[in-house]
Amino acid sequence: AGALDVIAKPRLHLNDTPQTLSKLKSELTSKIRILSGVYVFRRRSMAPGPELKVSSTHVLPVPTDSMQVPEIVVIGASTGGPQALKAIFTALQWPLPFPIVCVQHIAEGFHEGLLRWLGDEIGRPVEIAKAGQQPRAGVIYFAPENHHLAFDSYRSFIFSDSPPLAGSRPASDVLFNSAAARFGRGVLGIVLSGMGCDGASGLKQIADAGGMTVAQDEASCVVYGMPRAAIEIGAARYQLAPADIAQLINQIKVTT
């Protein structure tokens, strides 16, 4: 319908502290600040029919002599992310020899519904990451609500309640930076549709560590903010539509 974001009406109580009200104010002003920088454009409505598949049609062939199967795939997404994630996950060739770990910016209280919907759509395990858990191959994990997600020295999940980055907690940058530090060139990092710049600097860390990096292309994004920020700092090796991101992963996973 054209909405760019949603915020629930605050439930205020007589015993709310000034800190509670300050947090609500901060969340609202952060959303407004991010929205103020969004370039809004209209898509022409189409008659009912087969689902439109936008493809960049320029996936580069994977150089089998220099690529390795990633140890882990990390994905950051915001506005438009759920649809892009579904398109990628449904096009993957299962089983996968590596785990996928995602940060999706979404309103509080909607995480479980998102995971349930994705699991039903793709018929694969989709879980909220648990502290102390080591990610398993073939499983899709999501950062929990209101906690940053990272990896410890044993490559197990750890949570952080440090302040939001660019208005987001969990933040893709926290996950990406930690993945680059713990997995090095064994990381495939992906930034999908979303407002703001979360994930750009973390994707650059992955690239600098020797990992592969991808940003969703402009034509297939609902909001091009996060991918554009990554591309502008030279963090993304590929700019691809979701279907092509899945194709790239399918190529890489059979590389020996």
mmCIF file with all atom_site columns, N, CA and C in Angstrom, residues 141-170:
data_model
loop_
_atom_site.group_PDB
_atom_site.id
_atom_site.type_symbol
_atom_site.label_atom_id
_atom_site.label_alt_id
_atom_site.label_comp_id
_atom_site.label_asym_id
_atom_site.label_entity_id
_atom_site.label_seq_id
_atom_site.pdbx_PDB_ins_code
_atom_site.Cartn_x
_atom_site.Cartn_y
_atom_site.Cartn_z
_atom_site.occupancy
_atom_site.B_iso_or_equiv
_atom_site.pdbx_formal_charge
_atom_site.auth_seq_id
_atom_site.auth_comp_id
_atom_site.auth_asym_id
_atom_site.auth_atom_id
_atom_site.pdbx_PDB_model_num
ATOM 1  N N  . TYR A 1 141 ? 19.543 -19.452 10.900 1.00 0.00 ? 141 TYR A N  1
ATOM 2  C CA . TYR A 1 141 ? 19.397 -18.827 12.217 1.00 0.00 ? 141 TYR A CA 1
ATOM 3  C C  . TYR A 1 141 ? 19.104 -17.334 12.058 1.00 0.00 ? 141 TYR A C  1
ATOM 4  N N  . PHE A 1 142 ? 18.348 -16.791 13.010 1.00 0.00 ? 142 PHE A N  1
ATOM 5  C CA . PHE A 1 142 ? 18.097 -15.358 13.054 1.00 0.00 ? 142 PHE A CA 1
ATOM 6  C C  . PHE A 1 142 ? 18.521 -14.809 14.410 1.00 0.00 ? 142 PHE A C  1
ATOM 7  N N  . ALA A 1 143 ? 19.031 -13.589 14.404 1.00 0.00 ? 143 ALA A N  1
ATOM 8  C CA . ALA A 1 143 ? 19.359 -12.917 15.663 1.00 0.00 ? 143 ALA A CA 1
ATOM 9  C C  . ALA A 1 143 ? 18.087 -12.708 16.468 1.00 0.00 ? 143 ALA A C  1
ATOM 10 N N  . PRO A 1 144 ? 18.151 -12.829 17.796 1.00 0.00 ? 144 PRO A N  1
ATOM 11 C CA . PRO A 1 144 ? 16.960 -12.629 18.626 1.00 0.00 ? 144 PRO A CA 1
ATOM 12 C C  . PRO A 1 144 ? 16.575 -11.153 18.689 1.00 0.00 ? 144 PRO A C  1
ATOM 13 N N  . GLU A 1 145 ? 15.348 -10.902 19.125 1.00 0.00 ? 145 GLU A N  1
ATOM 14 C CA . GLU A 1 145 ? 14.878 -9.531  19.252 1.00 0.00 ? 145 GLU A CA 1
ATOM 15 C C  . GLU A 1 145 ? 15.703 -8.762  20.278 1.00 0.00 ? 145 GLU A C  1
ATOM 16 N N  . ASN A 1 146 ? 16.061 -7.548  19.903 1.00 0.00 ? 146 ASN A N  1
ATOM 17 C CA . ASN A 1 146 ? 16.663 -6.587  20.831 1.00 0.00 ? 146 ASN A CA 1
ATOM 18 C C  . ASN A 1 146 ? 18.009 -7.020  21.409 1.00 0.00 ? 146 ASN A C  1
ATOM 19 N N  . HIS A 1 147 ? 18.711 -7.912  20.708 1.00 0.00 ? 147 HIS A N  1
ATOM 20 C CA . HIS A 1 147 ? 20.062 -8.318  21.117 1.00 0.00 ? 147 HIS A CA 1
ATOM 21 C C  . HIS A 1 147 ? 20.954 -8.347  19.880 1.00 0.00 ? 147 HIS A C  1
ATOM 22 N N  . HIS A 1 148 ? 22.168 -7.826  20.007 1.00 0.00 ? 148 HIS A N  1
ATOM 23 C CA . HIS A 1 148 ? 23.161 -8.022  18.962 1.00 0.00 ? 148 HIS A CA 1
ATOM 24 C C  . HIS A 1 148 ? 23.620 -9.476  18.998 1.00 0.00 ? 148 HIS A C  1
ATOM 25 N N  . LEU A 1 149 ? 23.934 -10.019 17.827 1.00 0.00 ? 149 LEU A N  1
ATOM 26 C CA . LEU A 1 149 ? 24.392 -11.407 17.715 1.00 0.00 ? 149 LEU A CA 1
ATOM 27 C C  . LEU A 1 149 ? 25.815 -11.422 17.182 1.00 0.00 ? 149 LEU A C  1
ATOM 28 N N  . ALA A 1 150 ? 26.682 -12.211 17.821 1.00 0.00 ? 150 ALA A N  1
ATOM 29 C CA . ALA A 1 150 ? 28.078 -12.317 17.407 1.00 0.00 ? 150 ALA A CA 1
ATOM 30 C C  . ALA A 1 150 ? 28.572 -13.734 17.695 1.00 0.00 ? 150 ALA A C  1
ATOM 31 N N  . PHE A 1 151 ? 29.886 -13.951 17.500 1.00 0.00 ? 151 PHE A N  1
ATOM 32 C CA . PHE A 1 151 ? 30.502 -15.260 17.738 1.00 0.00 ? 151 PHE A CA 1
ATOM 33 C C  . PHE A 1 151 ? 31.624 -15.102 18.755 1.00 0.00 ? 151 PHE A C  1
ATOM 34 N N  . ASP A 1 152 ? 31.770 -16.106 19.642 1.00 0.00 ? 152 ASP A N  1
ATOM 35 C CA . ASP A 1 152 ? 32.888 -16.086 20.576 1.00 0.00 ? 152 ASP A CA 1
ATOM 36 C C  . ASP A 1 152 ? 34.093 -16.781 19.950 1.00 0.00 ? 152 ASP A C  1
ATOM 37 N N  . SER A 1 153 ? 35.157 -16.967 20.725 1.00 0.00 ? 153 SER A N  1
ATOM 38 C CA . SER A 1 153 ? 36.384 -17.556 20.196 1.00 0.00 ? 153 SER A CA 1
ATOM 39 C C  . SER A 1 153 ? 36.209 -19.018 19.782 1.00 0.00 ? 153 SER A C  1
ATOM 40 N N  . TYR A 1 154 ? 35.134 -19.652 20.255 1.00 0.00 ? 154 TYR A N  1
ATOM 41 C CA . TYR A 1 154 ? 34.829 -21.034 19.865 1.00 0.00 ? 154 TYR A CA 1
ATOM 42 C C  . TYR A 1 154 ? 33.846 -21.088 18.701 1.00 0.00 ? 154 TYR A C  1
ATOM 43 N N  . ARG A 1 155 ? 33.520 -19.930 18.151 1.00 0.00 ? 155 ARG A N  1
ATOM 44 C CA . ARG A 1 155 ? 32.568 -19.793 17.049 1.00 0.00 ? 155 ARG A CA 1
ATOM 45 C C  . ARG A 1 155 ? 31.142 -20.158 17.468 1.00 0.00 ? 155 ARG A C  1
ATOM 46 N N  . SER A 1 156 ? 30.854 -20.000 18.740 1.00 0.00 ? 156 SER A N  1
ATOM 47 C CA . SER A 1 156 ? 29.493 -20.178 19.258 1.00 0.00 ? 156 SER A CA 1
ATOM 48 C C  . SER A 1 156 ? 28.808 -18.818 19.320 1.00 0.00 ? 156 SER A C  1
ATOM 49 N N  . PHE A 1 157 ? 27.470 -18.829 19.308 1.00 0.00 ? 157 PHE A N  1
ATOM 50 C CA . PHE A 1 157 ? 26.711 -17.588 19.366 1.00 0.00 ? 157 PHE A CA 1
ATOM 51 C C  . PHE A 1 157 ? 26.867 -16.920 20.733 1.00 0.00 ? 157 PHE A C  1
ATOM 52 N N  . ILE A 1 158 ? 27.008 -15.614 20.725 1.00 0.00 ? 158 ILE A N  1
ATOM 53 C CA . ILE A 1 158 ? 26.942 -14.821 21.943 1.00 0.00 ? 158 ILE A CA 1
ATOM 54 C C  . ILE A 1 158 ? 26.048 -13.613 21.672 1.00 0.00 ? 158 ILE A C  1
ATOM 55 N N  . PHE A 1 159 ? 25.398 -13.123 22.729 1.00 0.00 ? 159 PHE A N  1
ATOM 56 C CA . PHE A 1 159 ? 24.523 -11.964 22.625 1.00 0.00 ? 159 PHE A CA 1
ATOM 57 C C  . PHE A 1 159 ? 25.192 -10.757 23.264 1.00 0.00 ? 159 PHE A C  1
ATOM 58 N N  . SER A 1 160 ? 24.779 -9.583  22.830 1.00 0.00 ? 160 SER A N  1
ATOM 59 C CA . SER A 1 160 ? 25.256 -8.345  23.422 1.00 0.00 ? 160 SER A CA 1
ATOM 60 C C  . SER A 1 160 ? 24.099 -7.371  23.540 1.00 0.00 ? 160 SER A C  1
ATOM 61 N N  . ASP A 1 161 ? 24.059 -6.659  24.668 1.00 0.00 ? 161 ASP A N  1
ATOM 62 C CA . ASP A 1 161 ? 23.063 -5.618  24.879 1.00 0.00 ? 161 ASP A CA 1
ATOM 63 C C  . ASP A 1 161 ? 23.683 -4.235  24.748 1.00 0.00 ? 161 ASP A C  1
ATOM 64 N N  . SER A 1 162 ? 24.788 -4.137  24.041 1.00 0.00 ? 162 SER A N  1
ATOM 65 C CA . SER A 1 162 ? 25.398 -2.831  23.797 1.00 0.00 ? 162 SER A CA 1
ATOM 66 C C  . SER A 1 162 ? 24.433 -1.959  22.997 1.00 0.00 ? 162 SER A C  1
ATOM 67 N N  . PRO A 1 163 ? 24.607 -0.648  23.013 1.00 0.00 ? 163 PRO A N  1
ATOM 68 C CA . PRO A 1 163 ? 23.631 0.260   22.385 1.00 0.00 ? 163 PRO A CA 1
ATOM 69 C C  . PRO A 1 163 ? 23.403 -0.064  20.909 1.00 0.00 ? 163 PRO A C  1
ATOM 70 N N  . PRO A 1 164 ? 22.221 0.308   20.397 1.00 0.00 ? 164 PRO A N  1
ATOM 71 C CA . PRO A 1 164 ? 21.936 0.102   18.968 1.00 0.00 ? 164 PRO A CA 1
ATOM 72 C C  . PRO A 1 164 ? 22.958 0.815   18.089 1.00 0.00 ? 164 PRO A C  1
ATOM 73 N N  . LEU A 1 165 ? 23.227 0.229   16.930 1.00 0.00 ? 165 LEU A N  1
ATOM 74 C CA . LEU A 1 165 ? 24.078 0.864   15.927 1.00 0.00 ? 165 LEU A CA 1
ATOM 75 C C  . LEU A 1 165 ? 23.185 1.407   14.828 1.00 0.00 ? 165 LEU A C  1
ATOM 76 N N  . ALA A 1 166 ? 23.327 2.696   14.530 1.00 0.00 ? 166 ALA A N  1
ATOM 77 C CA . ALA A 1 166 ? 22.491 3.346   13.509 1.00 0.00 ? 166 ALA A CA 1
ATOM 78 C C  . ALA A 1 166 ? 21.012 3.065   13.759 1.00 0.00 ? 166 ALA A C  1
ATOM 79 N N  . GLY A 1 167 ? 20.639 3.020   15.047 1.00 0.00 ? 167 GLY A N  1
ATOM 80 C CA . GLY A 1 167 ? 19.242 2.813   15.403 1.00 0.00 ? 167 GLY A CA 1
ATOM 81 C C  . GLY A 1 167 ? 18.792 1.374   15.411 1.00 0.00 ? 167 GLY A C  1
ATOM 82 N N  . SER A 1 168 ? 19.702 0.422   15.230 1.00 0.00 ? 168 SER A N  1
ATOM 83 C CA . SER A 1 168 ? 19.302 -0.987  15.109 1.00 0.00 ? 168 SER A CA 1
ATOM 84 C C  . SER A 1 168 ? 19.967 -1.865  16.160 1.00 0.00 ? 168 SER A C  1
ATOM 85 N N  . ARG A 1 169 ? 19.184 -2.713  16.776 1.00 0.00 ? 169 ARG A N  1
ATOM 86 C CA . ARG A 1 169 ? 19.670 -3.796  17.632 1.00 0.00 ? 169 ARG A CA 1
ATOM 87 C C  . ARG A 1 169 ? 18.658 -4.921  17.533 1.00 0.00 ? 169 ARG A C  1
ATOM 88 N N  . PRO A 1 170 ? 19.002 -6.026  16.886 1.00 0.00 ? 170 PRO A N  1
ATOM 89 C CA . PRO A 1 170 ? 20.335 -6.404  16.407 1.00 0.00 ? 170 PRO A CA 1
ATOM 90 C C  . PRO A 1 170 ? 20.775 -5.593  15.184 1.00 0.00 ? 170 PRO A C  1
#
